[in-house]
XYZ file of C-alpha atoms in Angstrom:
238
model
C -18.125 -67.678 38.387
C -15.793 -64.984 38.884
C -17.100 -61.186 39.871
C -15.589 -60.296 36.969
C -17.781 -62.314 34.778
C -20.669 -61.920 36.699
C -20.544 -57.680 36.030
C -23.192 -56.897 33.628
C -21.512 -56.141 30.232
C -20.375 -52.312 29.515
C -22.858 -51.109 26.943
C -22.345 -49.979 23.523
C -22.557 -46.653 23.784
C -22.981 -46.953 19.834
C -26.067 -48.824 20.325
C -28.967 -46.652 19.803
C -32.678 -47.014 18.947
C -34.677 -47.150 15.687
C -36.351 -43.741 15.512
C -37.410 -43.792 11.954
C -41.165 -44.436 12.719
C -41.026 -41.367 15.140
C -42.952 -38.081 14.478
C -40.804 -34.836 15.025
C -42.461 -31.594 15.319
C -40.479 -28.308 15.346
C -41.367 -25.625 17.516
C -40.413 -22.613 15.651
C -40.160 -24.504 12.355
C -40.918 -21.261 10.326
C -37.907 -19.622 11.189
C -34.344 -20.384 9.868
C -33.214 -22.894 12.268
C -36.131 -24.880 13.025
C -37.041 -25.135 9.014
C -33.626 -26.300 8.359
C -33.579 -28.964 10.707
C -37.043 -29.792 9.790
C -36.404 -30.009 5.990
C -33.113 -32.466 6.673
C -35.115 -34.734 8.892
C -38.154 -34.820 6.225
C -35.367 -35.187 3.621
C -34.121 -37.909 5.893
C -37.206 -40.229 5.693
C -38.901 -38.607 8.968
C -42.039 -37.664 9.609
C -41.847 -34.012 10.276
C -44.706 -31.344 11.889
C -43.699 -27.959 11.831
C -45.425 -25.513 14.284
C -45.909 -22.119 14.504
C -48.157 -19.033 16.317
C -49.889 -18.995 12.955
C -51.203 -22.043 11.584
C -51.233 -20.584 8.538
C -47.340 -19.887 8.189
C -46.611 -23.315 9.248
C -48.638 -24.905 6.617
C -47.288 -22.422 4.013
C -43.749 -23.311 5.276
C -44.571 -26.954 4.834
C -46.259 -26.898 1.543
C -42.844 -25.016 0.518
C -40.758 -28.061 1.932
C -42.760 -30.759 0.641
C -41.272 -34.145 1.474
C -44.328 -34.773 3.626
C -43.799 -32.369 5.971
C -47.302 -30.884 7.727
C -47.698 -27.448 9.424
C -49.820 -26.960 12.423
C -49.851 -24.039 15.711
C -47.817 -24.821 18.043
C -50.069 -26.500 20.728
C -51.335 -29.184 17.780
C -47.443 -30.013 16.741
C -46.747 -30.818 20.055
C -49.856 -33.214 20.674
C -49.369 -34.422 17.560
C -45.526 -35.429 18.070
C -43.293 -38.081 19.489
C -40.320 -35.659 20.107
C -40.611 -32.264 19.344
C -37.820 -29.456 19.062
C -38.012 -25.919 20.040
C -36.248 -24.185 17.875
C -37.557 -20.450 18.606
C -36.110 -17.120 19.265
C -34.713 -16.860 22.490
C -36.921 -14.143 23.391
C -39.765 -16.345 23.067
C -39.068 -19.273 24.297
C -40.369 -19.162 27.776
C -43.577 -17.803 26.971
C -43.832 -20.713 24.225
C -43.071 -23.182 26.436
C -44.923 -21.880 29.541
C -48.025 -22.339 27.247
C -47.771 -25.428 25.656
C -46.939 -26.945 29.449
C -49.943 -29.185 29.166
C -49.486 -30.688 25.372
C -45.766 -31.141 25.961
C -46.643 -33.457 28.764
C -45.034 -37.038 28.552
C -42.987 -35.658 25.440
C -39.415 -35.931 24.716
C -38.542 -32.357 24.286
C -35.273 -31.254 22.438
C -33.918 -27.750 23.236
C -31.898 -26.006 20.766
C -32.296 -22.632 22.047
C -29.174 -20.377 22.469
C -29.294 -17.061 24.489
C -27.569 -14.590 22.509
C -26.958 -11.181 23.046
C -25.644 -8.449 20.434
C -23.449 -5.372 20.609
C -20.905 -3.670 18.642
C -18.720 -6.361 19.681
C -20.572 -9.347 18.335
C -22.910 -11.809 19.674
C -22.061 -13.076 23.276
C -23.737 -15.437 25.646
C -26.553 -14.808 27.940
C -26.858 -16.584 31.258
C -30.679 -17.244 32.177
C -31.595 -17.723 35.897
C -32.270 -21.291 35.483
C -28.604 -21.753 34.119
C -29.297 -22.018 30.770
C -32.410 -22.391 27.989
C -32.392 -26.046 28.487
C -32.604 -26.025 32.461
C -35.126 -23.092 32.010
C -37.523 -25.558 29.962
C -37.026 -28.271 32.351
C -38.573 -25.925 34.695
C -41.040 -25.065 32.834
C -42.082 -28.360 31.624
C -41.315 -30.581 34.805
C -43.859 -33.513 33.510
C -41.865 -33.615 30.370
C -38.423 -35.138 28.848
C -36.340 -32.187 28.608
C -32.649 -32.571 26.251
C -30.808 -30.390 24.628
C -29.023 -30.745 21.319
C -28.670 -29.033 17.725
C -27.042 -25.504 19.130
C -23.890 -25.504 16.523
C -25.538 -26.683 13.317
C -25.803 -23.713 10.463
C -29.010 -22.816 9.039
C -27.702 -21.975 5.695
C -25.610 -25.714 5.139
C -28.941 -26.858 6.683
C -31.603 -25.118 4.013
C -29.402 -25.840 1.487
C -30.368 -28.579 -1.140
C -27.692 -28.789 -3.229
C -25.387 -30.228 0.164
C -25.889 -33.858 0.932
C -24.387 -34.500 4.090
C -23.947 -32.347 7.173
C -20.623 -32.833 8.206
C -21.114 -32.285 11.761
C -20.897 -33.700 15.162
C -23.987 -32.566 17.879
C -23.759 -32.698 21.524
C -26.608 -34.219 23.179
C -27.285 -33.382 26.991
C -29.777 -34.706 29.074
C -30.784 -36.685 32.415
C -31.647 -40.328 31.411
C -29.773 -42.194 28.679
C -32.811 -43.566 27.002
C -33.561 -39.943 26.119
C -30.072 -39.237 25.099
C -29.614 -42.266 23.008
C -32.859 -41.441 20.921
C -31.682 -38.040 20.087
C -28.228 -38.718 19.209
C -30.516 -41.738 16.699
C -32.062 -38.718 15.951
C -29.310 -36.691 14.844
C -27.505 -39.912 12.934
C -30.460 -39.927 10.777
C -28.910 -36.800 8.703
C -26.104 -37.921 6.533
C -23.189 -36.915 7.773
C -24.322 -36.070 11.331
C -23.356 -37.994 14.483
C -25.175 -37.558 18.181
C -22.519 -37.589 20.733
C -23.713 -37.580 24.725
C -21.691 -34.509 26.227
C -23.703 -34.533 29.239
C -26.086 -33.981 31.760
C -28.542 -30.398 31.620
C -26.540 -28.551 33.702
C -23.786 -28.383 31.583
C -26.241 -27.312 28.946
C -25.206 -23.242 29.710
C -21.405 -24.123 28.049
C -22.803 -25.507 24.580
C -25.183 -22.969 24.368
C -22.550 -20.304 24.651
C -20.197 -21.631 22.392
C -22.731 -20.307 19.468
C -21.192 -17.041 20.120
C -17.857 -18.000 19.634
C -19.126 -19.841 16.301
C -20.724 -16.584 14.880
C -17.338 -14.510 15.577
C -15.898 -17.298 13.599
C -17.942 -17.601 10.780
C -17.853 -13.856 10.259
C -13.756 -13.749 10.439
C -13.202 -16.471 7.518
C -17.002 -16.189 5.818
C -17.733 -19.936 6.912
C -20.539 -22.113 8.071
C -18.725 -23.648 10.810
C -19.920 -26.640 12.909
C -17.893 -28.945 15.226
C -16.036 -32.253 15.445
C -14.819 -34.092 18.432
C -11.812 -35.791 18.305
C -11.153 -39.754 19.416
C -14.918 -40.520 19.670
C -14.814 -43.675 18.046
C -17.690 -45.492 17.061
C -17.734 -49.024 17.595
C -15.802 -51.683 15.351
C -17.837 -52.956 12.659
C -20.108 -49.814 12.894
């Protein structure tokens, strides 16, 4: 046998997991971003948790969703899920994280986090000392799955139910494929939406930023803009 046909076959990088039986919480699922993603996963067929500081608000938010969805704090979401987005304000988020160290543990973690700053300029991108929101909850949470994914999506297309698909392509960073391929599942679960690995954490800092170049574009030509790669095929058949 040759050493050609010995080589392990190349992968599908097309072939992803079934996720559907996974629970999702959403750290930070009161606020526009995190309810949006939670409603369109819920909408989606998934079992969705949505945290917050209050229990309260999170089961109010919920009860407002419907589709299933439950509301818990934040440290009962994340023992409760399977993968579990944070989703809230950057000023926030290591304080969130820093506390919920212990029921994070073992978790897939998905970091949509951008750190924004605002002037009379517009928004423009912060720089954390970990590199970027991602790397700084890896830190934080070194006994957990840390990705990061979800940064150009727009809370208004998201929250509203009158659109059917999110036409949208998300970036999906992270260290070990297995982790990457179930968020990108993830993402491919909203109609319309395709997961697309773009890398490992550390270039987590560039995808974050681009947000700010997003907002100064939406604001210019009164859009909800989200991105698209180009020649990322999916695989025949698919």
């Amino acid at each position: 046998m040759s050493e050609t046909e010995t080589k392990k076959a190349a992968r599908d990088p097309w072939d992803l997991p079934d996720v559907s039986g996974l629970v999702v919480g959403v750290l930070g699922g009161t606020g526009d971003q995190g309810r949006g993603l939670a409603y369109r996963l819920a909408r989606a067929g998934q079992k969705v948790i949505i945290g917050s500081r209050a229990a309260e608000r999170a089961r109010a938010a919920a009860a407002e969703l419907g589709l299933g969805v439950e509301g818990a704090d934040n440290a009962e979401c994340a023992r409760r899920s399977d993968v579990v987005i944070v989703a809230v304000p950057w000023e926030g988020h290591a304080a969130t994280l820093r506390a919920l160290r212990e029921d994070l543990r073992g978790k897939l973690v998905v970091d949509c986090v951008n750190p924004l700053g605002f002037d009379k300029q517009g928004a423009y991108a912060l720089r954390p000392e970990e590199g970027s929101a991602a790397q700084q909850a890896a830190a934080l949470l070194p006994e957990s799955r840390v990705t990061a994914a979800f940064h150009h999506l727009s809370a208004v297309l998201l929250q509203d139910e009158t659109i059917d698909e999110i036409d949208t392509d998300v970036m999906v960073l992270g260290e070990k494929r297995a982790d990457t391929d179930l968020v990108q599942a993830l993402a491919a679960r909203i109609p319309g939406m395709r997961g697309v690995f773009a890398g490992r954490l550390r270039g987590a800092h560039q995808v974050e930023s681009l947000v700010a170049n997003l907002i100064s574009v939406n604001r210019r030509y009164r859009a909800h803009a989200g991105l698209r790669l180009t020649d990322v095929q999916e695989s025949p058949g698919r």
